[in-house]
PDB file of C-alpha atoms in Angstrom:
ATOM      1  CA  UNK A  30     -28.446 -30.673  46.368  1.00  0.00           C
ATOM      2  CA  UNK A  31     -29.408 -30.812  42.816  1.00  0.00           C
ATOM      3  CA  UNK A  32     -29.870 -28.521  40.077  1.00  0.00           C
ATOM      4  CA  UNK A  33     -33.384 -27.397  41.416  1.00  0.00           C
ATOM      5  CA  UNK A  34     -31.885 -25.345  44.017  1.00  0.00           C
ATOM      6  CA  UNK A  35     -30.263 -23.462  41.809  1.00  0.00           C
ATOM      7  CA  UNK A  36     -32.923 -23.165  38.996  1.00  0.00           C
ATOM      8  CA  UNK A  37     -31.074 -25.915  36.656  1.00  0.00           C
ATOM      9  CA  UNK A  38     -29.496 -25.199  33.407  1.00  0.00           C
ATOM     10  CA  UNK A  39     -31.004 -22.325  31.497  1.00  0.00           C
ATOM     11  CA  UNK A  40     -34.105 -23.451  32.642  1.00  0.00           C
ATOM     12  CA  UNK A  41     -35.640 -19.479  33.024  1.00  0.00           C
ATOM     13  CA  UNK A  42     -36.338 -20.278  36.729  1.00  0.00           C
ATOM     14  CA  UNK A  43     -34.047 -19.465  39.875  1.00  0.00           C
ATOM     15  CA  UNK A  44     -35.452 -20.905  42.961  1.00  0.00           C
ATOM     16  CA  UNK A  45     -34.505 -19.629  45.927  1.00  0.00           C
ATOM     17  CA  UNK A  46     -32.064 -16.624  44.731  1.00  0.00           C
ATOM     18  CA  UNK A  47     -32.044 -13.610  44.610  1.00  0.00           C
ATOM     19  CA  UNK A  48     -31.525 -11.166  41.163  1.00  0.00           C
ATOM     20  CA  UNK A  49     -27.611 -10.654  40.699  1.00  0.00           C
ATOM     21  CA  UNK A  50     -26.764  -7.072  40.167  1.00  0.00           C
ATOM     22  CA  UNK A  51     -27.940  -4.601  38.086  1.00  0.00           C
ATOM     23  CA  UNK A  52     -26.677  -3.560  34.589  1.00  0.00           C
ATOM     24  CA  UNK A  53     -27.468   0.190  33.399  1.00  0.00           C
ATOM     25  CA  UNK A  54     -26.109   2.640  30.113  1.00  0.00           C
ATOM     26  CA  UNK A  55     -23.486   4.711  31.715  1.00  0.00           C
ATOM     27  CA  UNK A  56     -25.710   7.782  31.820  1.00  0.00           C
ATOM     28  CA  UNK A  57     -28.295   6.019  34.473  1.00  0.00           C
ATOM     29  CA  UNK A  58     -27.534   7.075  38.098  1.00  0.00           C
ATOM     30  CA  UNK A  59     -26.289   3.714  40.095  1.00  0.00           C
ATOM     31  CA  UNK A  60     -25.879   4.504  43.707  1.00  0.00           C
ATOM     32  CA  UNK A  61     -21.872   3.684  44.453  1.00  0.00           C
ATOM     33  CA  UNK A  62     -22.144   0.411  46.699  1.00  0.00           C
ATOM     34  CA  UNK A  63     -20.182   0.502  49.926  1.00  0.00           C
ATOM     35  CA  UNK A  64     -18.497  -2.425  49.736  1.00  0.00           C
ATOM     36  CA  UNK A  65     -17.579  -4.208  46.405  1.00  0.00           C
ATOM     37  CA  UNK A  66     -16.178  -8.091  46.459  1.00  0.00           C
ATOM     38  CA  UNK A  67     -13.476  -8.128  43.513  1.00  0.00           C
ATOM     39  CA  UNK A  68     -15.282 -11.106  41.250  1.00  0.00           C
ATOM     40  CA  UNK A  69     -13.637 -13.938  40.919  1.00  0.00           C
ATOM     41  CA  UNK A  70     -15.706 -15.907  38.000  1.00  0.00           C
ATOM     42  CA  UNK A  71     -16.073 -12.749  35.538  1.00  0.00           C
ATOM     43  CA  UNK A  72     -13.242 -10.748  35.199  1.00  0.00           C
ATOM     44  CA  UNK A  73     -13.278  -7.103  33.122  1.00  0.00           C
ATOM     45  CA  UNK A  74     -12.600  -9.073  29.949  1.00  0.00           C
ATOM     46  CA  UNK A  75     -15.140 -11.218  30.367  1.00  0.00           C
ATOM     47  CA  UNK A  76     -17.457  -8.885  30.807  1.00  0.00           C
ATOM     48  CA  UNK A  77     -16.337  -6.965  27.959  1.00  0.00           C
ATOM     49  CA  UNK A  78     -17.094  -9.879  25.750  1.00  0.00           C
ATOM     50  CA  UNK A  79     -20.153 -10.457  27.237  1.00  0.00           C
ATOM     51  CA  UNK A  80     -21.725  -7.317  26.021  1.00  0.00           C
ATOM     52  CA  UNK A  81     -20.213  -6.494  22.982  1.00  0.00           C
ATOM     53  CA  UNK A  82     -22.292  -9.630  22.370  1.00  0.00           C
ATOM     54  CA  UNK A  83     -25.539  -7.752  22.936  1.00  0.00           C
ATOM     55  CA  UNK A  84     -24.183  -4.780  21.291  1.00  0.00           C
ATOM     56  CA  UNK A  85     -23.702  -2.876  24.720  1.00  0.00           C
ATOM     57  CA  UNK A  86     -20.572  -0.918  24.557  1.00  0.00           C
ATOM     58  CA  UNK A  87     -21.264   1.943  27.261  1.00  0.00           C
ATOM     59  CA  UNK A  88     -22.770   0.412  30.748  1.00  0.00           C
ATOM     60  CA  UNK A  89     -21.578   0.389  34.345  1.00  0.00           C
ATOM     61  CA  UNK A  90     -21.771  -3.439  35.606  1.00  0.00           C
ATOM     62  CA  UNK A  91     -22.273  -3.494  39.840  1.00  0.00           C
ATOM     63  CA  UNK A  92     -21.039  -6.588  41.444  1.00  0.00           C
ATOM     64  CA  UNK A  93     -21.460  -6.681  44.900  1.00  0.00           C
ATOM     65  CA  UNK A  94     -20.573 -10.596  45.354  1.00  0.00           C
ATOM     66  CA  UNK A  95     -18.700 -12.987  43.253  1.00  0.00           C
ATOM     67  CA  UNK A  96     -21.167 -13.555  40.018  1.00  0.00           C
ATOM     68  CA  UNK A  97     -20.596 -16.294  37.143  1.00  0.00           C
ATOM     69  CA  UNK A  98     -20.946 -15.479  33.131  1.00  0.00           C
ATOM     70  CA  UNK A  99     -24.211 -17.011  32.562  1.00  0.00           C
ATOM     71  CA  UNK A 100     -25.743 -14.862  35.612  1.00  0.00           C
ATOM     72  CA  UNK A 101     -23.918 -12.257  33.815  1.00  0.00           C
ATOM     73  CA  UNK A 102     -26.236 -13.086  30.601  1.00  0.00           C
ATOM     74  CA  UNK A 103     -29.399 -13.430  32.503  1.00  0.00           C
ATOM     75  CA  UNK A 104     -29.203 -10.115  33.749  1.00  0.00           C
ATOM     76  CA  UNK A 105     -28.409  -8.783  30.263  1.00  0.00           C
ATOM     77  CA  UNK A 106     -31.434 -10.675  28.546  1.00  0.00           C
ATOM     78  CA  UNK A 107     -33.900 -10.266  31.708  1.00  0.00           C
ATOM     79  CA  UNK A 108     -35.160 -13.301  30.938  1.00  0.00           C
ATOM     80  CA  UNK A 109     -34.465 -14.904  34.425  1.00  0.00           C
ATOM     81  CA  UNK A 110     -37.332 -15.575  37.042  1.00  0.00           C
ATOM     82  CA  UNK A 111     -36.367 -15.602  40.510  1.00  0.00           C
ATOM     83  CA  UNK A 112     -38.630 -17.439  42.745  1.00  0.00           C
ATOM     84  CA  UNK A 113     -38.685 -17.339  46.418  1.00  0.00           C
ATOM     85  CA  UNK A 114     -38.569 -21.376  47.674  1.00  0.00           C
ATOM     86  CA  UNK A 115     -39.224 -22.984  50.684  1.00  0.00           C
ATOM     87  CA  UNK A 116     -38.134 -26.715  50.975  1.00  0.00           C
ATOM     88  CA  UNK A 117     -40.455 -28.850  53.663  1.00  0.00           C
ATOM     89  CA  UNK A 118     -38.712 -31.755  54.520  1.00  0.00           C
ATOM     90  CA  UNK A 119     -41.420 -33.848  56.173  1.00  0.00           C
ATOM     91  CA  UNK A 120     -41.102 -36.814  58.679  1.00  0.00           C
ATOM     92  CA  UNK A 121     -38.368 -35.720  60.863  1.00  0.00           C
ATOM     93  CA  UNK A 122     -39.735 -37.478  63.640  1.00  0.00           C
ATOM     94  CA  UNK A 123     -38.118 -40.728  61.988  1.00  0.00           C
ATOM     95  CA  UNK A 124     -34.118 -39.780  61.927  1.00  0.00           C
ATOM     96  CA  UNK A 125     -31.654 -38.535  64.596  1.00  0.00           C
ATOM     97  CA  UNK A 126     -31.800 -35.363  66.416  1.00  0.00           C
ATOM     98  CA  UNK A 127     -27.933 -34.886  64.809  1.00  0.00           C
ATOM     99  CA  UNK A 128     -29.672 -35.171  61.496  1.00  0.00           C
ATOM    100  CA  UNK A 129     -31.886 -33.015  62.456  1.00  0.00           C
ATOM    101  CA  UNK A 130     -29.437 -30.288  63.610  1.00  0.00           C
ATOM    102  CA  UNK A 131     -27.527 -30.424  60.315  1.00  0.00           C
ATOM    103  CA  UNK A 132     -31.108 -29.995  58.436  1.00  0.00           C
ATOM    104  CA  UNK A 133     -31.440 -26.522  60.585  1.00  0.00           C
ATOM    105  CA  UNK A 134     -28.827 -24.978  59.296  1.00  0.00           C
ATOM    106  CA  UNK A 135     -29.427 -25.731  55.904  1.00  0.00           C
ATOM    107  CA  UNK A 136     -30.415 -22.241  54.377  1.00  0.00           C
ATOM    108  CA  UNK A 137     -34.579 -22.752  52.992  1.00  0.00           C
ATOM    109  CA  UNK A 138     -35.433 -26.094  54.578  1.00  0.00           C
ATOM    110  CA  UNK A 139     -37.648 -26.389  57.477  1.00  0.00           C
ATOM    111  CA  UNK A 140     -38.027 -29.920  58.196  1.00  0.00           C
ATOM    112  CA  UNK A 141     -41.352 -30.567  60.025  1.00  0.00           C
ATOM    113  CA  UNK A 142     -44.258 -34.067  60.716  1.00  0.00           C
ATOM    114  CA  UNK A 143     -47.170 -33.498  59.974  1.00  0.00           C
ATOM    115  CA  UNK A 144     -48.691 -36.986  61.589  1.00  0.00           C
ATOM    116  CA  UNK A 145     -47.484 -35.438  64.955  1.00  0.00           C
ATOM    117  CA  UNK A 146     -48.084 -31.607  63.817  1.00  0.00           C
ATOM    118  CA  UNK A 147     -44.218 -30.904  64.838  1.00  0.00           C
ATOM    119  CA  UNK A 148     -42.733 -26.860  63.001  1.00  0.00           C
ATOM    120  CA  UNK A 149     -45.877 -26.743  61.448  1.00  0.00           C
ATOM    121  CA  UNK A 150     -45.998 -23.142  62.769  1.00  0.00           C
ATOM    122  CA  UNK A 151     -42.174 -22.486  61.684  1.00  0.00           C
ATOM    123  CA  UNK A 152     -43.315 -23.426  57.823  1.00  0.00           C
ATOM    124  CA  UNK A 153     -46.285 -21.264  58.353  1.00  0.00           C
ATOM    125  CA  UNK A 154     -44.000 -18.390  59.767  1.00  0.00           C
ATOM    126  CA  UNK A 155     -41.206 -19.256  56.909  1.00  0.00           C
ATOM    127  CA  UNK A 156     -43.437 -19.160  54.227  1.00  0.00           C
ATOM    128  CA  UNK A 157     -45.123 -15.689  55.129  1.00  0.00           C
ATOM    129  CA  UNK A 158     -41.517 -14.193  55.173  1.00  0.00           C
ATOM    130  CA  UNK A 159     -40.287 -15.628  51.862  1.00  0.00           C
ATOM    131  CA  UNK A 160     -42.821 -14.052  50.080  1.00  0.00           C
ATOM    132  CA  UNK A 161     -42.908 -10.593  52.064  1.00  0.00           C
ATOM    133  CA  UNK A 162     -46.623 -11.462  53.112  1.00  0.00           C
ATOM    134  CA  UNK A 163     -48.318  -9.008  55.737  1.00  0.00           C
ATOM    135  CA  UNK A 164     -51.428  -9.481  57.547  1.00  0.00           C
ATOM    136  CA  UNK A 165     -54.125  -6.833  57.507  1.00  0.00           C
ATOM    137  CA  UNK A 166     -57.080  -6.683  59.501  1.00  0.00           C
ATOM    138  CA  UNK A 167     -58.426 -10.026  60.548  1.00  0.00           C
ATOM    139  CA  UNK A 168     -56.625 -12.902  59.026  1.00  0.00           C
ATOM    140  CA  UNK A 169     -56.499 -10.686  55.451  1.00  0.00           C
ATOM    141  CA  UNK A 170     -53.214 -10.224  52.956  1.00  0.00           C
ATOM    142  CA  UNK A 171     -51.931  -7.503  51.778  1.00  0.00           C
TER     143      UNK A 171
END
């Protein structure tokens, strides 16, 4: 996979992720997380570094899973979009049904053909729960 699924370099877009964790002045209430993940990537040092760099020198830092520096920095700056993604891999009527298999499990792919009208629902169905969609009345969004 290449940098798109993960929003490239610095590029101010994050397909397909969600926002890392949240970054408050100590005095803000943070609700204490049940289960924490010591991170592996940014350490308390790090972190340290990190915002004395923006001039924050009082904040409580949540990290519920295991979080690099420049996520880190995009949480800091806010300057991050994160974009909900769906991948449609068309033309799956033309490799193996192993192939296929392997392309299931594949976290935001949903491999359809369109010539014979094969998942078209599943895309349909995919899409409306990426973006939190919710049908009102007859055939209207919310």
């Amino acid at each position: 996979m290449g940098s798109g699924a993960k929003g490239g370099a610095r590029s101010g877009a994050a397909l397909t992720r969600r926002p890392p964790w949240r970054c408050a002045p100590s005095k803000a209430f943070i609700p204490p997380p049940t289960t924490v993940k010591p991170s592996v990537q940014v350490d308390l040092e790090a972190a340290k570094a990190v915002c004395a760099e923006y001039r924050i020198h009082n904040a409580d830092i949540l990290m519920n899973e295991d979080y690099d520096v420049d996520e880190l920095v995009d949480v800091i700056e806010g300057s991050r979009v994160y974009i909900p993604a769906v991948y449609a891999v068309n033309k799956i009527d033309q490799i193996t049904l192993e192939e296929l298999n392997v392309m299931d499990r594949l976290p935001h792919y949903c491999p359809v053909c369109a010539f014979h009208e094969w998942n078209l629902d599943g895309l349909v169905e995919m899409v409306w729960d990426y973006l939190d969609l919710v049908r009102r009345g007859a055939g209207r969004l919310a």
